[in-house]
mmCIF file of C-alpha atoms in Angstrom:
data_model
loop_
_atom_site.group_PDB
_atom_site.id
_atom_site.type_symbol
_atom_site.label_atom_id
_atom_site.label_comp_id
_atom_site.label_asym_id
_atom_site.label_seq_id
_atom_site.Cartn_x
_atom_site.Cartn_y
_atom_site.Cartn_z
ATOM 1 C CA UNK A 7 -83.546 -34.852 47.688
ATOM 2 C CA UNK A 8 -86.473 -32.703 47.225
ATOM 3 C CA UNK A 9 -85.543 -30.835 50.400
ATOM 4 C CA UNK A 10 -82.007 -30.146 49.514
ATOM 5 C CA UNK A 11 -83.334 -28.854 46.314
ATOM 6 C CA UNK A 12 -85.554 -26.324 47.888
ATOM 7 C CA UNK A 13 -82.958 -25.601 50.393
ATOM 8 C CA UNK A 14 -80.751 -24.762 47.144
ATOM 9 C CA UNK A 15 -83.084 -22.795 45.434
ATOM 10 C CA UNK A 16 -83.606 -20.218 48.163
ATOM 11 C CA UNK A 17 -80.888 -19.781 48.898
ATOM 12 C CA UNK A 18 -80.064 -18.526 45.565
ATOM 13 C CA UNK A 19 -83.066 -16.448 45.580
ATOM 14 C CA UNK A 20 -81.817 -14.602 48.677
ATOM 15 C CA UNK A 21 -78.554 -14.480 46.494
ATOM 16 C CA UNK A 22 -80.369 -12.832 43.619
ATOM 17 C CA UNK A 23 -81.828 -10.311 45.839
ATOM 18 C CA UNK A 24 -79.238 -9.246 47.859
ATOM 19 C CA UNK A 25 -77.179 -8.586 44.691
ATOM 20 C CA UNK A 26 -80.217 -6.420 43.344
ATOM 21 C CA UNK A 27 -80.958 -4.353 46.236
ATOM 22 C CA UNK A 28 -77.155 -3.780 46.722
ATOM 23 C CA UNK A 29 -76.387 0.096 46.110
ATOM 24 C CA UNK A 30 -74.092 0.818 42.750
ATOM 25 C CA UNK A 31 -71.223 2.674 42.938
ATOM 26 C CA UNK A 32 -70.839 6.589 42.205
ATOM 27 C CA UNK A 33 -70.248 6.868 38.733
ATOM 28 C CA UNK A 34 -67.512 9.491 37.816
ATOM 29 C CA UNK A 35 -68.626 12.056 35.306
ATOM 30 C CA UNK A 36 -67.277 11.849 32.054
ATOM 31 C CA UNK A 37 -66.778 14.790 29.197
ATOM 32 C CA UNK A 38 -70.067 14.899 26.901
ATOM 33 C CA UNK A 39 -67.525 14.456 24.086
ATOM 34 C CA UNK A 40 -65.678 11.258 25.418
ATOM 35 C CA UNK A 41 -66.197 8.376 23.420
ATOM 36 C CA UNK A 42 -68.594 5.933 24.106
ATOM 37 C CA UNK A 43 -67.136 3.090 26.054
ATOM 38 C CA UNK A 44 -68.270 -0.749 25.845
ATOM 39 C CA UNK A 45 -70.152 -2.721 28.603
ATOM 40 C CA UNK A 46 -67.844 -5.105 30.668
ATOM 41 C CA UNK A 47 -68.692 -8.268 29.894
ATOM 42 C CA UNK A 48 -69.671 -10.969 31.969
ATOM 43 C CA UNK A 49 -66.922 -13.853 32.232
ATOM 44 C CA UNK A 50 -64.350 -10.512 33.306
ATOM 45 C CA UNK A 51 -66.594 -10.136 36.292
ATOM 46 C CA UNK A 52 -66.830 -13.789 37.160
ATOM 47 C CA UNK A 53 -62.822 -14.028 36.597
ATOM 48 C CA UNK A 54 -62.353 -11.425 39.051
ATOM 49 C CA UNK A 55 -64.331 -13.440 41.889
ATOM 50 C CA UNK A 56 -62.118 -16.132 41.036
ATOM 51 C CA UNK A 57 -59.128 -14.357 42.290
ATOM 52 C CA UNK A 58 -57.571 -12.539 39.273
ATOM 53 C CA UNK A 59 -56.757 -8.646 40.529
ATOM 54 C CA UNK A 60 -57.443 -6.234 37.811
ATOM 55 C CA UNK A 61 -57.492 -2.660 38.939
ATOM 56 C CA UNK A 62 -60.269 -0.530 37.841
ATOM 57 C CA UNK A 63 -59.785 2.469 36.156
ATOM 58 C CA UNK A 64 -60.527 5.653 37.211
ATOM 59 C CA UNK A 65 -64.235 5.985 35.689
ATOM 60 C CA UNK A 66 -65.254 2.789 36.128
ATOM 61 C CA UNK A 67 -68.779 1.377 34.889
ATOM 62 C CA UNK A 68 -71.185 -0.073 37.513
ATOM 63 C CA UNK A 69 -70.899 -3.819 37.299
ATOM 64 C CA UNK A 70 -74.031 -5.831 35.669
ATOM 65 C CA UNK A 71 -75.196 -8.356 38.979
ATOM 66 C CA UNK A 72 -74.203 -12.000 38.245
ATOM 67 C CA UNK A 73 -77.123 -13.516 36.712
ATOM 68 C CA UNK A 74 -78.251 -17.168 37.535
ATOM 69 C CA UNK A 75 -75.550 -19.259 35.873
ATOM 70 C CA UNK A 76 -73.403 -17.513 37.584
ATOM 71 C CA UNK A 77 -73.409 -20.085 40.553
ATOM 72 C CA UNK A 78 -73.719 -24.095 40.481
ATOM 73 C CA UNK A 79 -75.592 -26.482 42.394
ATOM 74 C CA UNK A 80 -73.957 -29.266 43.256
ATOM 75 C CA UNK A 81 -75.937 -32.652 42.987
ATOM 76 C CA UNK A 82 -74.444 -35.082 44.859
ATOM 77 C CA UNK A 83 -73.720 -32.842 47.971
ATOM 78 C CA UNK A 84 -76.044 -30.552 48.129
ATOM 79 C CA UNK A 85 -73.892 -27.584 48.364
ATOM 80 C CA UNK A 86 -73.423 -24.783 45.981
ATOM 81 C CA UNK A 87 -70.371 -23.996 44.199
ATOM 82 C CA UNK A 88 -68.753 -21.138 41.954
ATOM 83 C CA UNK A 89 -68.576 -22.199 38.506
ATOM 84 C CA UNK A 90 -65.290 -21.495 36.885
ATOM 85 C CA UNK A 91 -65.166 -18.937 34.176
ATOM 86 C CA UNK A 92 -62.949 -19.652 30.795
ATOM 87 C CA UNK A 93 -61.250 -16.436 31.875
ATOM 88 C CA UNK A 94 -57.851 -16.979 32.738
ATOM 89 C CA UNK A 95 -55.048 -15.102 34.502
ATOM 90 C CA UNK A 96 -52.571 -13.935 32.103
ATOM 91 C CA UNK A 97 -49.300 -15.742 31.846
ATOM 92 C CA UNK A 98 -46.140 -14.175 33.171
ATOM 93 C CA UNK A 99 -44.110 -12.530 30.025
ATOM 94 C CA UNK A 100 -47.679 -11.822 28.122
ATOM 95 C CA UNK A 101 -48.772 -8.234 27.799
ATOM 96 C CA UNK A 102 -51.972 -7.581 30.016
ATOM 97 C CA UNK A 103 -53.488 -6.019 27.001
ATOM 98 C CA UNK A 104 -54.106 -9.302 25.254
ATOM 99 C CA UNK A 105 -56.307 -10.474 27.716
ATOM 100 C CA UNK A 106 -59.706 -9.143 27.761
ATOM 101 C CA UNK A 107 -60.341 -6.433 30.276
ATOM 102 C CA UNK A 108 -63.606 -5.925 32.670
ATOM 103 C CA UNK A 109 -63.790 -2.303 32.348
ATOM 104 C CA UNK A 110 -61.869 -0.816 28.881
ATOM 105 C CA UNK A 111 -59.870 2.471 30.233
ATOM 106 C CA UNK A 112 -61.348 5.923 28.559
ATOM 107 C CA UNK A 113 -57.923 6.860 26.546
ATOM 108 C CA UNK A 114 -56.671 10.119 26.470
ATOM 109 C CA UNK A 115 -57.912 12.827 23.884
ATOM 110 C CA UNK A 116 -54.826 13.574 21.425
ATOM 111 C CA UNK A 117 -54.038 16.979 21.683
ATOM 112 C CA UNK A 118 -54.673 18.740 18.378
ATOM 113 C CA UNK A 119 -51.832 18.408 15.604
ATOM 114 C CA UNK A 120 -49.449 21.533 15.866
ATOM 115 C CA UNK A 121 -49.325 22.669 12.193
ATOM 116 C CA UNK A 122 -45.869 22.312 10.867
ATOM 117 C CA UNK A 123 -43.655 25.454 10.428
ATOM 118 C CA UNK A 124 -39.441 25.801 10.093
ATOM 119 C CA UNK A 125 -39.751 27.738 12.915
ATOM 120 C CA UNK A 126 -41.452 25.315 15.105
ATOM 121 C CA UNK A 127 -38.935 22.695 14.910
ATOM 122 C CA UNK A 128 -35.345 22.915 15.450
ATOM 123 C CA UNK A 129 -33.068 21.343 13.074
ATOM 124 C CA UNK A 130 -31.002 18.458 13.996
ATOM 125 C CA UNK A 131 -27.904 18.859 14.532
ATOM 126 C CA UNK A 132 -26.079 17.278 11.340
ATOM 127 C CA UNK A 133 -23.445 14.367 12.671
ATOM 128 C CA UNK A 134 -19.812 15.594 11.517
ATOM 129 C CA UNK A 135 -18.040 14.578 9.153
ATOM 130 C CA UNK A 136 -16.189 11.564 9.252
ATOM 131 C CA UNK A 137 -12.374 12.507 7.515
ATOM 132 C CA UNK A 138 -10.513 8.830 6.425
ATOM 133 C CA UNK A 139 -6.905 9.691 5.710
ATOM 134 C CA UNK A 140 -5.782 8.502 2.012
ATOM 135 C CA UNK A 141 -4.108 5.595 2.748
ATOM 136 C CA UNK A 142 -2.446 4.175 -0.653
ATOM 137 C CA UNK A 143 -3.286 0.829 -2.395
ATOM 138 C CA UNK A 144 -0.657 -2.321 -1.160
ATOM 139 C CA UNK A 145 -0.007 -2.505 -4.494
ATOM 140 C CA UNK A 146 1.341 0.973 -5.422
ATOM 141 C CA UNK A 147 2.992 1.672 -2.095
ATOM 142 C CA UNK A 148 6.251 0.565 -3.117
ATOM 143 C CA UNK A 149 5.708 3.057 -5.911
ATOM 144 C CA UNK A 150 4.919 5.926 -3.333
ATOM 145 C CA UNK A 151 7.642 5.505 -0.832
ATOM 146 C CA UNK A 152 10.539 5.512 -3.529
ATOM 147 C CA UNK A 153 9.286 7.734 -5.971
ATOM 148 C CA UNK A 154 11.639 10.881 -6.320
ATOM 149 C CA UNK A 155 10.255 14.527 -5.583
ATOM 150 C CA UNK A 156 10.044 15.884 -9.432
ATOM 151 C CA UNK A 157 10.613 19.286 -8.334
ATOM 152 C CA UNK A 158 13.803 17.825 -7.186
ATOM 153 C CA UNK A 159 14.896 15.569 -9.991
ATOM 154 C CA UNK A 160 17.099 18.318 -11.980
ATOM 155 C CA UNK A 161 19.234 19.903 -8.808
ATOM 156 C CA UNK A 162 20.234 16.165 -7.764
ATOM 157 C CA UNK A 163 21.134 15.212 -11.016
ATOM 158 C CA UNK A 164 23.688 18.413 -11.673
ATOM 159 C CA UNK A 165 26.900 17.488 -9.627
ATOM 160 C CA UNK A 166 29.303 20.426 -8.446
ATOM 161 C CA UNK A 167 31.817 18.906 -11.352
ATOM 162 C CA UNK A 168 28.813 18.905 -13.576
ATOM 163 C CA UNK A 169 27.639 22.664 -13.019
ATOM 164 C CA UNK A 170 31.286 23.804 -13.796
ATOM 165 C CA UNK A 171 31.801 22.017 -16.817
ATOM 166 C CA UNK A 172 27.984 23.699 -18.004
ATOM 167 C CA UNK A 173 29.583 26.752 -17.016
ATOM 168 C CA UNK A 174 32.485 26.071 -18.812
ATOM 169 C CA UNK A 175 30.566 25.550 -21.744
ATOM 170 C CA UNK A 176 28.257 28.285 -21.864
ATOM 171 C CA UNK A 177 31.086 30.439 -21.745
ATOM 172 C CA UNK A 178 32.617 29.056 -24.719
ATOM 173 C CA UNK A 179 29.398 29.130 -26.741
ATOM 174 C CA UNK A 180 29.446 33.051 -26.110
ATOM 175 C CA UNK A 181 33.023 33.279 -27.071
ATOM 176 C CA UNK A 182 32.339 31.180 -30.134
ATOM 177 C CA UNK A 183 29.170 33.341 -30.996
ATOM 178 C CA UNK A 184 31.290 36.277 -30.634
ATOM 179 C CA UNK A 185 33.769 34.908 -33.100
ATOM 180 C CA UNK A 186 31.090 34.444 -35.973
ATOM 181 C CA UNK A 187 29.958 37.980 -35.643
ATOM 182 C CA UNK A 188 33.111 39.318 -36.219
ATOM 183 C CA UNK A 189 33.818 36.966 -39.063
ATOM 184 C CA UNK A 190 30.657 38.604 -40.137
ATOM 185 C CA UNK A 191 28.239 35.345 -40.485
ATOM 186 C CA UNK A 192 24.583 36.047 -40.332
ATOM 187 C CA UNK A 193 22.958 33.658 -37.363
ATOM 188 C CA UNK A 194 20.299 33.579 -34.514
ATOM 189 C CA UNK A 195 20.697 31.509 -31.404
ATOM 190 C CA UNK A 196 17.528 29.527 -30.702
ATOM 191 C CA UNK A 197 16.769 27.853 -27.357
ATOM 192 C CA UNK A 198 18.750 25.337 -25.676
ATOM 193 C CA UNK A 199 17.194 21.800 -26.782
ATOM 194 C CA UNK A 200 17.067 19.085 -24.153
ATOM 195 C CA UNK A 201 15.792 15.607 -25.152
ATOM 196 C CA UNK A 202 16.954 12.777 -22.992
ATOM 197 C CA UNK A 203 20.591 11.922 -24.370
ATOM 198 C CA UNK A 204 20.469 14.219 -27.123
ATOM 199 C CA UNK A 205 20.709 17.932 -26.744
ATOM 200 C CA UNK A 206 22.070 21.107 -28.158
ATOM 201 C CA UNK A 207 23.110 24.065 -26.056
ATOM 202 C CA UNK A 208 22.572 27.604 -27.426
ATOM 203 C CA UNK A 209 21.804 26.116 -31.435
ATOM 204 C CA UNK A 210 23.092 28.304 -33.974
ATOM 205 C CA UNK A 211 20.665 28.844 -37.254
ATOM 206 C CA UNK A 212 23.079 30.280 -39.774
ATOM 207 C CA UNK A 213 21.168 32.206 -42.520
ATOM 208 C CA UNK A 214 24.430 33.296 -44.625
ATOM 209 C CA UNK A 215 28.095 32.450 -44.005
ATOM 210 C CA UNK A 216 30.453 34.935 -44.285
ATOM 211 C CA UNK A 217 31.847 34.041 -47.764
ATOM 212 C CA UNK A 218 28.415 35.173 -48.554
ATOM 213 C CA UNK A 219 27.069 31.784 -49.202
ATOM 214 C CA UNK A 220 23.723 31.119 -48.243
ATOM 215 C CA UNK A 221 22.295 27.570 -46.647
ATOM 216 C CA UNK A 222 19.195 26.719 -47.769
ATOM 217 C CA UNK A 223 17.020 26.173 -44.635
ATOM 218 C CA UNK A 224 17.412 26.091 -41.283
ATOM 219 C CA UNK A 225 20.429 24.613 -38.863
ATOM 220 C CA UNK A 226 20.568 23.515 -35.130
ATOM 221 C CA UNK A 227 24.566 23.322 -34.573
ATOM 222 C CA UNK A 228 26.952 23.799 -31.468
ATOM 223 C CA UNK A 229 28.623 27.246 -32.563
ATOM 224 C CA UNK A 230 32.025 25.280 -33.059
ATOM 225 C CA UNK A 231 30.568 23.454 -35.979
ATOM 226 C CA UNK A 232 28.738 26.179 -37.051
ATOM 227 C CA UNK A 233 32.683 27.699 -36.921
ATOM 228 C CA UNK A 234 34.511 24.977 -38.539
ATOM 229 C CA UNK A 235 31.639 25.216 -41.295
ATOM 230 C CA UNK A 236 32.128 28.782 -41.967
ATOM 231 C CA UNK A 237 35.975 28.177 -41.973
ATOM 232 C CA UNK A 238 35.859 25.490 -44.294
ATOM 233 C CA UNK A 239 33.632 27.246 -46.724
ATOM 234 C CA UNK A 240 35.629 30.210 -47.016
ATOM 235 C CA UNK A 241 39.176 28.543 -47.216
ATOM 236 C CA UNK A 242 38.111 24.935 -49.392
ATOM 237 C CA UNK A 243 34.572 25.342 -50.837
ATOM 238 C CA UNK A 244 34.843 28.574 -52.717
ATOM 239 C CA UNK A 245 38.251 28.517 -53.549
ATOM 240 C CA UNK A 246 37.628 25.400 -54.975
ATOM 241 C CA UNK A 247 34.412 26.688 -57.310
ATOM 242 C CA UNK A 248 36.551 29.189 -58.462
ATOM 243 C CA UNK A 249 39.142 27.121 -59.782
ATOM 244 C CA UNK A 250 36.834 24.041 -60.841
ATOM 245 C CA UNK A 251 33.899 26.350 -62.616
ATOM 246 C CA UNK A 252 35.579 29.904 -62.966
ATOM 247 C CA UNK A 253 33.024 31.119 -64.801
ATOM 248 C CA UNK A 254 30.258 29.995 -62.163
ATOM 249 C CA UNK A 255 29.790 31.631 -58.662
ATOM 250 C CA UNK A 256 28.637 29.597 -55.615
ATOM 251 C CA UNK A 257 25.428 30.612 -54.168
ATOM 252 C CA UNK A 258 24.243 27.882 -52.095
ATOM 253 C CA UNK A 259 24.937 24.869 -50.658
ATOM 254 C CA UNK A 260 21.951 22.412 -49.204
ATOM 255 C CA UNK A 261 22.472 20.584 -45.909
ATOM 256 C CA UNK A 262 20.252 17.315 -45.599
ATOM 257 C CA UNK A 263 19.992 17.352 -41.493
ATOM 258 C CA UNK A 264 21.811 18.792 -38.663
ATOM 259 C CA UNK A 265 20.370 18.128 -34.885
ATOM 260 C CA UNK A 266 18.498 15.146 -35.132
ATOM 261 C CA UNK A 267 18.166 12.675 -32.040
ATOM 262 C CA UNK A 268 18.925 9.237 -33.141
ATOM 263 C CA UNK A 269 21.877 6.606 -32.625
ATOM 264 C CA UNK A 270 24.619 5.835 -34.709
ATOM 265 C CA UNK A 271 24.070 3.597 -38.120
ATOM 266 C CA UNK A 272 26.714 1.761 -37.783
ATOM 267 C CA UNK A 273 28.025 1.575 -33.911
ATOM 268 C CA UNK A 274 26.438 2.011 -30.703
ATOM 269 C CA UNK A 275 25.949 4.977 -28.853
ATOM 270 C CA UNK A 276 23.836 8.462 -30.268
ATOM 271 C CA UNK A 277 25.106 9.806 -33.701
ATOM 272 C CA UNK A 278 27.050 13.589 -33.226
ATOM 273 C CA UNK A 279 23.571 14.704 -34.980
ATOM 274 C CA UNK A 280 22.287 14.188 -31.509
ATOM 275 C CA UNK A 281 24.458 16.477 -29.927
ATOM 276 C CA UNK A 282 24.507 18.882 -32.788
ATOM 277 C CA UNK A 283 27.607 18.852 -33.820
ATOM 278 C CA UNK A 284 27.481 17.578 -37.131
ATOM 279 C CA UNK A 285 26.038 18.515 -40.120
ATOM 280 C CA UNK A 286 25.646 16.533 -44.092
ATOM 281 C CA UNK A 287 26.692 18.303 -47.249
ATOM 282 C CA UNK A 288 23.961 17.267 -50.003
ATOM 283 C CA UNK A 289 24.645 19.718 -52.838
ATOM 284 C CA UNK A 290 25.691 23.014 -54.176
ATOM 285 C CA UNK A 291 24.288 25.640 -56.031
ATOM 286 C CA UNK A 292 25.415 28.267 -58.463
ATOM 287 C CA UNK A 293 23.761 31.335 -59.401
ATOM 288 C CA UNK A 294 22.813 29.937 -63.462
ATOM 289 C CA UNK A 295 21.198 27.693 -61.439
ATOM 290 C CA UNK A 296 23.846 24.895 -61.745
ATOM 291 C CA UNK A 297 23.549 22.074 -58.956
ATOM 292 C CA UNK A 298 26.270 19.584 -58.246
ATOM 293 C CA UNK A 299 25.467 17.104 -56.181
ATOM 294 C CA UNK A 300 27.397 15.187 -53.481
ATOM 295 C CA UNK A 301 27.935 11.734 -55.209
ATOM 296 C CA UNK A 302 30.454 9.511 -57.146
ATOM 297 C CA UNK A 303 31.452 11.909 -60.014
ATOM 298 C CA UNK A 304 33.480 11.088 -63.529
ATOM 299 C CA UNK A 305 36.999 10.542 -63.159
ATOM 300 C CA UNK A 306 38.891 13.486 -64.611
ATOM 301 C CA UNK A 307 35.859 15.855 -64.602
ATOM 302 C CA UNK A 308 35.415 19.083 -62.833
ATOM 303 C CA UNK A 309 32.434 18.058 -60.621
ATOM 304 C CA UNK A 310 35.440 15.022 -59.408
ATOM 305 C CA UNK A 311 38.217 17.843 -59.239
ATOM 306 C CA UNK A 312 35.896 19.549 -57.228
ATOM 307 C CA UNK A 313 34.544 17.268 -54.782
ATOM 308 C CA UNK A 314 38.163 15.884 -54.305
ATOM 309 C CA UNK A 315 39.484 19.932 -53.049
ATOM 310 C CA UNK A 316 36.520 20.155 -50.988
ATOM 311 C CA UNK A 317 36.981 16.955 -48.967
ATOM 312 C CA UNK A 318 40.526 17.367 -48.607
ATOM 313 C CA UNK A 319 39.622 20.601 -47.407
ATOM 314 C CA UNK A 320 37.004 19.714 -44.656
ATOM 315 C CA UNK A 321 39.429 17.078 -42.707
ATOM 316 C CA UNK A 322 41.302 19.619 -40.271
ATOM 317 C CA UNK A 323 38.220 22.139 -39.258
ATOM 318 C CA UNK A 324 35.878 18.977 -39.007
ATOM 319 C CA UNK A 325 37.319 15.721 -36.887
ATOM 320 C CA UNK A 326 35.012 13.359 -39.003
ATOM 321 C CA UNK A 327 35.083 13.555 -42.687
ATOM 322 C CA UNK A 328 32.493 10.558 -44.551
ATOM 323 C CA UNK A 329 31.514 10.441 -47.902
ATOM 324 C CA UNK A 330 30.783 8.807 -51.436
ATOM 325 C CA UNK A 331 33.538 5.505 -51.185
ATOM 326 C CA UNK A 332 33.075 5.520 -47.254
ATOM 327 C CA UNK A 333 30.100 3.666 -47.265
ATOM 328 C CA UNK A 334 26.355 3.015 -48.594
ATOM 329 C CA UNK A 335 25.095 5.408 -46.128
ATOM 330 C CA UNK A 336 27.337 7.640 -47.251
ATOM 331 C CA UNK A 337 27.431 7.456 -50.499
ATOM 332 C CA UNK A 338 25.446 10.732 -51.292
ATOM 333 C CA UNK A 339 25.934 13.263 -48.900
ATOM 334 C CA UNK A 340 29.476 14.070 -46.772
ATOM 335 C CA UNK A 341 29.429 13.886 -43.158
ATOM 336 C CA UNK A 342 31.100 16.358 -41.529
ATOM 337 C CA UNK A 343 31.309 16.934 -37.213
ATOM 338 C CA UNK A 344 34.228 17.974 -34.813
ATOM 339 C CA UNK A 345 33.879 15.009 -32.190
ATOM 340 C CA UNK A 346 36.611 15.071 -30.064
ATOM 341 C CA UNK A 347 39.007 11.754 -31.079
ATOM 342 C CA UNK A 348 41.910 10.644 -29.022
ATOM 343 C CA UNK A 349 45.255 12.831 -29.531
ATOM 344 C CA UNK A 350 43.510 15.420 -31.702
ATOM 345 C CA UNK A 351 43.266 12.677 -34.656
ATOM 346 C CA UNK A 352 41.088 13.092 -37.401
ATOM 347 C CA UNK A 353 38.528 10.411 -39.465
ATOM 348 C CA UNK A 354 38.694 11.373 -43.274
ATOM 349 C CA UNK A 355 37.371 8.158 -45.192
#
């Protein structure tokens, strides 16, 4: 035993030396102003003796010799042996830098930061616009495909027998307008109204009728009632002060509506208001101020004698004739309009 263990023991003496008096490697210069770099540490070196390839870098340090526990001595047989280091090869799929290295690579000096200017760096190139089409809602596209072009709604609705009968009628509003001035009635002609149903073409606002009676405010009538009114008036109404009140003349009379746009009171369909073509008698007015109203009057009395003349008088211009005894709605004002009825038959009621 004793000679195995001297055998041993100079043998790793000559080991020691000839590691010692081994020449180092040429160092390769590096920059004063690289930074320092850390000594390789001892298990790397033994690892690498144990068959793990790393590839120096260029620069390398000189390796430290392996000191004395570098090596083993085996007991029982006498021999020597490498002692295994806790080093390890690195497993495949594992990143070389997580194992620790013998020599630590010098890294690269950063070149110095380029100071930032609009010139300097181009601008990206902005991504283009993306255009989506409208596309419209399930719920309104029934609503989409059927609605009806407005700017088309009025030329479908006028029929070839529709525009001649509007012809038709303008014509006969301008022959009827022509008959009131030379009757001599004082009017204007206001804009054609057009509300749904209702409507009145070329409205007449009479100011004075040519009996020189005066209306009290404004009217919106078809020039045909605006006629039969100014015919009536001049061959019932004053004829009819004169005899009942001879002392009295008639100034006035006061209509309580002409156009309005509303149904019948009493039967379906829109009332002739709606089309302007009637108009209701409320009162009349003399110039001492007198008023007679349009209501049930005395039996016998000249207010009755004069309401009956006047009635009488209005069924043959007007088609309609309504008034106190007709009805409740009636019963103060007459109604008077020129609605066509079948044969050329009159109302009076």
């Amino acid at each position: 035993m004793r000679g195995a263990a001297r055998r041993a023991a100079v043998f790793l003496g000559c080991c020691v030396a000839a590691a010692w008096l081994a020449p180092a490697p040429a160092m390769a210069q590096t920059p004063d102003n690289a930074p320092p770099r850390p000594e390789a540490r001892p298990d790397a070196a033994a690892g690498a003796r144990d068959g793990i390839s790393l590839k120096p870098a260029e620069g390398e340090l000189r390796k430290e010799p392996a000191g004395p526990d570098a090596h083993g001595i085996d007991g029982k047989s006498g021999g020597v042996r490498n002692r295994k280091t806790e080093s390890r090869a690195p497993a495949a799929g594992i990143a070389a830098s997580e194992e620790p290295l013998d020599v630590v690579p010098t890294p690269t000096p950063r070149p110095e930061a380029v100071p930032h200017t609009a010139s300097s760096v181009a601008p990206e190139k902005a991504a283009p616009a993306t255009v989506r089409p409208v596309v419209p809602e399930m719920g309104n596209l029934a609503k989409v495909s059927n609605a009806p072009d407005p700017s088309n709604a009025r030329e479908a609705a006028i029929t070839p027998a529709a525009a001649v009968l509007a012809a038709a009628a303008i014509e006969d509003a301008r022959m009827c307008e022509a008959e009131l001035d030379k009757r001599g009635v004082l009017f204007t002609i206001g804009e054609s109204i057009s509300d749904g149903a209702c409507g009145v073409l070329r409205p007449v606002n009479i100011e004075r009728l040519s009996s020189g009676v005066a209306i009290s405010s404004d009217t919106q009538l078809l020039c045909r009632s605006a006629l039969a009114l100014d015919r009536w008036m001049t061959d019932s109404v004053v004829p009819a002060a004169k005899a009942s009140f001879p002392a009295e003349k008639l100034a006035e009379f006061r209509h309580a509506s002409t156009y309005v746009c509303r149904n019948r009171a009493s039967e379906n369909g829109i009332s002739e208001h709606a089309r302007g073509s009637a108009v209701d008698i409320a009162a009349f007015a003399f110039k001492d101020g007198t008023r007679i109203g349009v209501e049930t009057q005395k039996p016998g009395s000249p207010e009755a004698r004069f309401q009956r003349a006047i009635r009488e008088g209005a069924c043959g211009p007007f088609k309609t004739v309504l008034g106190p005894g007709t009805d409740a709605d009636h019963a103060t004002h007459f109604h008077l309009d020129i609605a066509a009825r079948r044969n050329g038959s009159t109302y009076c009621k």
